[in-house]
PDB file of C-alpha atoms in Angstrom:
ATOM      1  CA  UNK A   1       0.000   0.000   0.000  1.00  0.00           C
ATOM      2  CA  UNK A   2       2.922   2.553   0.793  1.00  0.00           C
ATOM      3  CA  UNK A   3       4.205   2.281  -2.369  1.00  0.00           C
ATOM      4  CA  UNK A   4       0.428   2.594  -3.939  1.00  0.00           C
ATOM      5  CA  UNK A   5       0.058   6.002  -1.987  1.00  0.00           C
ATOM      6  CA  UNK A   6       3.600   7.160  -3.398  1.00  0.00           C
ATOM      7  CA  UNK A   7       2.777   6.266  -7.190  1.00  0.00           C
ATOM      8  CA  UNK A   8      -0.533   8.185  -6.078  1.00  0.00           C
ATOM      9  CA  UNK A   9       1.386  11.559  -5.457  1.00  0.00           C
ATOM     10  CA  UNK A  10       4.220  11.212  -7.829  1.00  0.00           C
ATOM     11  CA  UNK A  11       1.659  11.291 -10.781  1.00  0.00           C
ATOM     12  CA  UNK A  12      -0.566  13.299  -8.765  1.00  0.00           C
ATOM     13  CA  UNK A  13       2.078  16.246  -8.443  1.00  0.00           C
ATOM     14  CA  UNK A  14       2.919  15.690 -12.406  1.00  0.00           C
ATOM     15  CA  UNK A  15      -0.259  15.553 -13.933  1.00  0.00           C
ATOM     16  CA  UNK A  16      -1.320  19.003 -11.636  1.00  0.00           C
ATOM     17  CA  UNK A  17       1.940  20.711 -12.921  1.00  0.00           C
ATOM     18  CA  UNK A  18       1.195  20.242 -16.258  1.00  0.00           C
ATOM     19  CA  UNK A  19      -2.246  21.016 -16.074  1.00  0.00           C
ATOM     20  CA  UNK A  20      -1.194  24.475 -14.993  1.00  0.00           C
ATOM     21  CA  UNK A  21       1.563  24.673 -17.648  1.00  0.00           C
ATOM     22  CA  UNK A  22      -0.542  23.912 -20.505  1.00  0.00           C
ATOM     23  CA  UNK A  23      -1.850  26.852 -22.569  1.00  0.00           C
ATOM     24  CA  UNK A  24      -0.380  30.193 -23.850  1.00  0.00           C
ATOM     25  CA  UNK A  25       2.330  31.602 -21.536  1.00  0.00           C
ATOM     26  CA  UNK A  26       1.407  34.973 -21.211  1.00  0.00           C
ATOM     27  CA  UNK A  27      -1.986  34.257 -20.917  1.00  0.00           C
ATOM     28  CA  UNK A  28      -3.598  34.607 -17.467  1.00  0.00           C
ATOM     29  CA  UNK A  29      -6.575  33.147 -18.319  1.00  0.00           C
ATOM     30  CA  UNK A  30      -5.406  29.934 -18.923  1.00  0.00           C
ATOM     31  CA  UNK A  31      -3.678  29.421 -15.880  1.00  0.00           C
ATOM     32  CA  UNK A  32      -5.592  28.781 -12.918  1.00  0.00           C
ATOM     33  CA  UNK A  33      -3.817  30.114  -9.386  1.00  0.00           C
ATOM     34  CA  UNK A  34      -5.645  27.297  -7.297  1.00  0.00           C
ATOM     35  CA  UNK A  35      -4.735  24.793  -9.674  1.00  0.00           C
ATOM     36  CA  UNK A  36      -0.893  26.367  -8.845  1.00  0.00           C
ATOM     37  CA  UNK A  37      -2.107  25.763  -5.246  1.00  0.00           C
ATOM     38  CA  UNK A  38      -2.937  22.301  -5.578  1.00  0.00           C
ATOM     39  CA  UNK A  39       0.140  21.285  -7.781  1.00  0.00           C
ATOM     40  CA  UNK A  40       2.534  22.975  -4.502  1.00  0.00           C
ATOM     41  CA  UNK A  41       0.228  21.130  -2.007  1.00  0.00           C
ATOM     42  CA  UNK A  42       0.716  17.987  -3.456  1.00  0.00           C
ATOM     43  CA  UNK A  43       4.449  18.584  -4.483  1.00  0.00           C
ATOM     44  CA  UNK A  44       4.945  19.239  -0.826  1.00  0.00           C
ATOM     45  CA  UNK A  45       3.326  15.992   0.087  1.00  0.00           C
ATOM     46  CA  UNK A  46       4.941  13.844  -2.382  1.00  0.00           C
ATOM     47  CA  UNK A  47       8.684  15.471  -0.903  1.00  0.00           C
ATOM     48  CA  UNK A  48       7.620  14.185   2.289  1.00  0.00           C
ATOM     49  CA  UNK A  49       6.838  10.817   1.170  1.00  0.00           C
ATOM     50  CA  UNK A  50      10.419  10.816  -0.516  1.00  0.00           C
ATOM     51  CA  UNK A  51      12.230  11.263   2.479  1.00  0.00           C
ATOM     52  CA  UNK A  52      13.481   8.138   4.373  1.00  0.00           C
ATOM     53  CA  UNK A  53      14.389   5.893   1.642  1.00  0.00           C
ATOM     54  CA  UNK A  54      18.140   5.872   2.030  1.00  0.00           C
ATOM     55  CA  UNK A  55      18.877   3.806  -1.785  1.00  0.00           C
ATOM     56  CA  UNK A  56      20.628   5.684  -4.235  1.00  0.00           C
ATOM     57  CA  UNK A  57      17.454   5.883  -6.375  1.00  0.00           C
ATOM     58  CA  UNK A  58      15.632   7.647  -3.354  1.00  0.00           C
ATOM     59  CA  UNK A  59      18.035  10.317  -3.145  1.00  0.00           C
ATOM     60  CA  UNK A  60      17.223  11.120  -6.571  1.00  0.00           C
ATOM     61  CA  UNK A  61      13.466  11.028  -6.344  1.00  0.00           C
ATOM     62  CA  UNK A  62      13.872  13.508  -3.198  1.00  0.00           C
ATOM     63  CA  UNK A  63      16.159  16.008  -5.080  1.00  0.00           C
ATOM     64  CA  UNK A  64      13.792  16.112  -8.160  1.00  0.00           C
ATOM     65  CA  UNK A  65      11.363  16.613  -5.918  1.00  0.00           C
ATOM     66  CA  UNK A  66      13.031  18.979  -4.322  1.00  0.00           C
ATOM     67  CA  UNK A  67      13.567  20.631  -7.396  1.00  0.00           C
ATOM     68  CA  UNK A  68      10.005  21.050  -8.420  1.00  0.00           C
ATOM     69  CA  UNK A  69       9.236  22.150  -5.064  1.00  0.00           C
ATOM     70  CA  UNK A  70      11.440  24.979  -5.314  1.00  0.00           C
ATOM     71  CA  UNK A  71      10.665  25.717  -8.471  1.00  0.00           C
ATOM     72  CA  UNK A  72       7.015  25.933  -7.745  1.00  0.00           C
ATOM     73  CA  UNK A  73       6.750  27.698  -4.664  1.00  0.00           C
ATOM     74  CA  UNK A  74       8.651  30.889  -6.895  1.00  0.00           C
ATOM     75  CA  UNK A  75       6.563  30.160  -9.396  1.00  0.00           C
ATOM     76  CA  UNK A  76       3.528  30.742  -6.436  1.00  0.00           C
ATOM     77  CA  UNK A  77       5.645  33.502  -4.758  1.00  0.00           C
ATOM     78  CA  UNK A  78       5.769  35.513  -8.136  1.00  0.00           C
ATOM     79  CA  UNK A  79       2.039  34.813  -8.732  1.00  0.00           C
ATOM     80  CA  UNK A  80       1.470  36.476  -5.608  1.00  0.00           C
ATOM     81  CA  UNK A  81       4.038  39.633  -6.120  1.00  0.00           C
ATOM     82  CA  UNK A  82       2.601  40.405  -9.305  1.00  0.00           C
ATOM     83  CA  UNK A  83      -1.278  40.028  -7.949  1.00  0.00           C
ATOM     84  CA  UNK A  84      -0.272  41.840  -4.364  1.00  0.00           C
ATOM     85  CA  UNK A  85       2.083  44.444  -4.889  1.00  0.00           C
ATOM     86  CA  UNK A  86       3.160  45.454  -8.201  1.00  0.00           C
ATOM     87  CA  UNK A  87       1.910  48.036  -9.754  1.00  0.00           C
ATOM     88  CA  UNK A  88       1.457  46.071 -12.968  1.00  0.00           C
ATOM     89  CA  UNK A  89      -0.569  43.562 -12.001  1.00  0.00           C
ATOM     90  CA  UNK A  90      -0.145  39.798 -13.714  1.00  0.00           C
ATOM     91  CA  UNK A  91       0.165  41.337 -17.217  1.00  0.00           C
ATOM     92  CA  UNK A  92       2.258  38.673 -19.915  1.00  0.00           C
ATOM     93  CA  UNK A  93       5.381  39.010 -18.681  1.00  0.00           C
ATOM     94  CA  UNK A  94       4.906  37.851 -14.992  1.00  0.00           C
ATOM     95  CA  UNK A  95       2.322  35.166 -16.247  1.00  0.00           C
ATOM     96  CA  UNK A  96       5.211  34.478 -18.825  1.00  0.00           C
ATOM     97  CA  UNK A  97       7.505  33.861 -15.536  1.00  0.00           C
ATOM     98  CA  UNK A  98       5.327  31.795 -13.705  1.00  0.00           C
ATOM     99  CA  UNK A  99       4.200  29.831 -16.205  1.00  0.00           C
ATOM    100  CA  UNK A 100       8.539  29.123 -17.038  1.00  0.00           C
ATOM    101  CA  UNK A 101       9.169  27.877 -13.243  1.00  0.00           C
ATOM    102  CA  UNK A 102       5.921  25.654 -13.693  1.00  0.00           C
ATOM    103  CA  UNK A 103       7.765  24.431 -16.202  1.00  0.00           C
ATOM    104  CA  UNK A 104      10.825  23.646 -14.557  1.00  0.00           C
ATOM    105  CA  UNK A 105       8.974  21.737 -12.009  1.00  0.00           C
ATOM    106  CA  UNK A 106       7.109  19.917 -14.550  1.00  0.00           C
ATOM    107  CA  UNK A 107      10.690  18.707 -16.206  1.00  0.00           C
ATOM    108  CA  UNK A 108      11.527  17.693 -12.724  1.00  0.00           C
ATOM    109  CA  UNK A 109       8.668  15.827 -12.207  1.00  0.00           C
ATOM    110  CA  UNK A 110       9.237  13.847 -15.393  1.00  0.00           C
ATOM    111  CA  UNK A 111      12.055  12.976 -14.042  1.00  0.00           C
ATOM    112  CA  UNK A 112      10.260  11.462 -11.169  1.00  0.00           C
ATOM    113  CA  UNK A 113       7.944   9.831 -13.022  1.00  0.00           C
ATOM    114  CA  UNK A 114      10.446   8.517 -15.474  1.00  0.00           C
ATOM    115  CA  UNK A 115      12.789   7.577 -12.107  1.00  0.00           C
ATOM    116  CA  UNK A 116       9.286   5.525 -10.546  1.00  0.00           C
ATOM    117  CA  UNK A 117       8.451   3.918 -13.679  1.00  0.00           C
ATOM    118  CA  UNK A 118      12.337   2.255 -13.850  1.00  0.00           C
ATOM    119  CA  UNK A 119      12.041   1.589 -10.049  1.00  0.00           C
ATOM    120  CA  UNK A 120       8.778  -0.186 -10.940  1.00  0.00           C
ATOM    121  CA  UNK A 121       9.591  -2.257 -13.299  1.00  0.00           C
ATOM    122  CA  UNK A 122      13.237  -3.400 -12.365  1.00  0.00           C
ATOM    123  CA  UNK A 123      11.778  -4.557  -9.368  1.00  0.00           C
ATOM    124  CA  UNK A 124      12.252  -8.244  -8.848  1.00  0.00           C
ATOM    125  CA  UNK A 125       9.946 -10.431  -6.515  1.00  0.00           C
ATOM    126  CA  UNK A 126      11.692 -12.591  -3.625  1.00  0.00           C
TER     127      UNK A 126
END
């Protein structure tokens, strides 16, 4: 079941990264911030899971994740400059910026996935 749950959030975080990343850059519109939310939430969660596995595999699921949590918390933390306090507002070229760190995280969870799916299947029974 553990390793159920950490599929789960692995291609949970993915799939909500590039749900956000899809669309036109620079267009607001297209990007939703609580779907942003929900891709850091679940980033978060998925870190957590990654920690305690002490195999040379695990260390690089936790720094991708790592990775795309950084990379998605600026993207939130830009979201919320542009929104909060600059006088420009989220015009194209801070949407443009967000939307590039959601993409960073997104390559990073690739990676991920692309790390669970080898995992997966080189894993003998005993």
């Amino acid at each position: 079941m553990e390793k159920v749950v950490f599929g789960f959030f692995v291609l949970l975080a993915a799939t909500l990264n590039f749900g956000f990343f899809i669309g036109d850059i620079s267009s607001p519109e297209l990007h939703n911030v609580y779907e942003l939310f929900a891709a850091v939430v679940v980033s978060l969660i998925a870190t957590v899971l990654k920690f305690g596995d002490r195999t040379q595999i695990g260390a690089v699921h936790l720094a991708t994740s790592l990775v795309a949590d950084l990379q998605l918390i600026a993207a939130a933390l830009m979201w919320a400059y542009a929104t909060q306090i600059s006088s420009a507002g989220l015009d194209a070229e801070a949407m443009a910026g967000v939307v590039s760190l959601s993409g960073g995280a997104l390559l990073a969870n690739l990676v991920s996935v692309a790390l669970l799916v080898i995992e997966t299947t080189t894993f003998h029974r005993r």
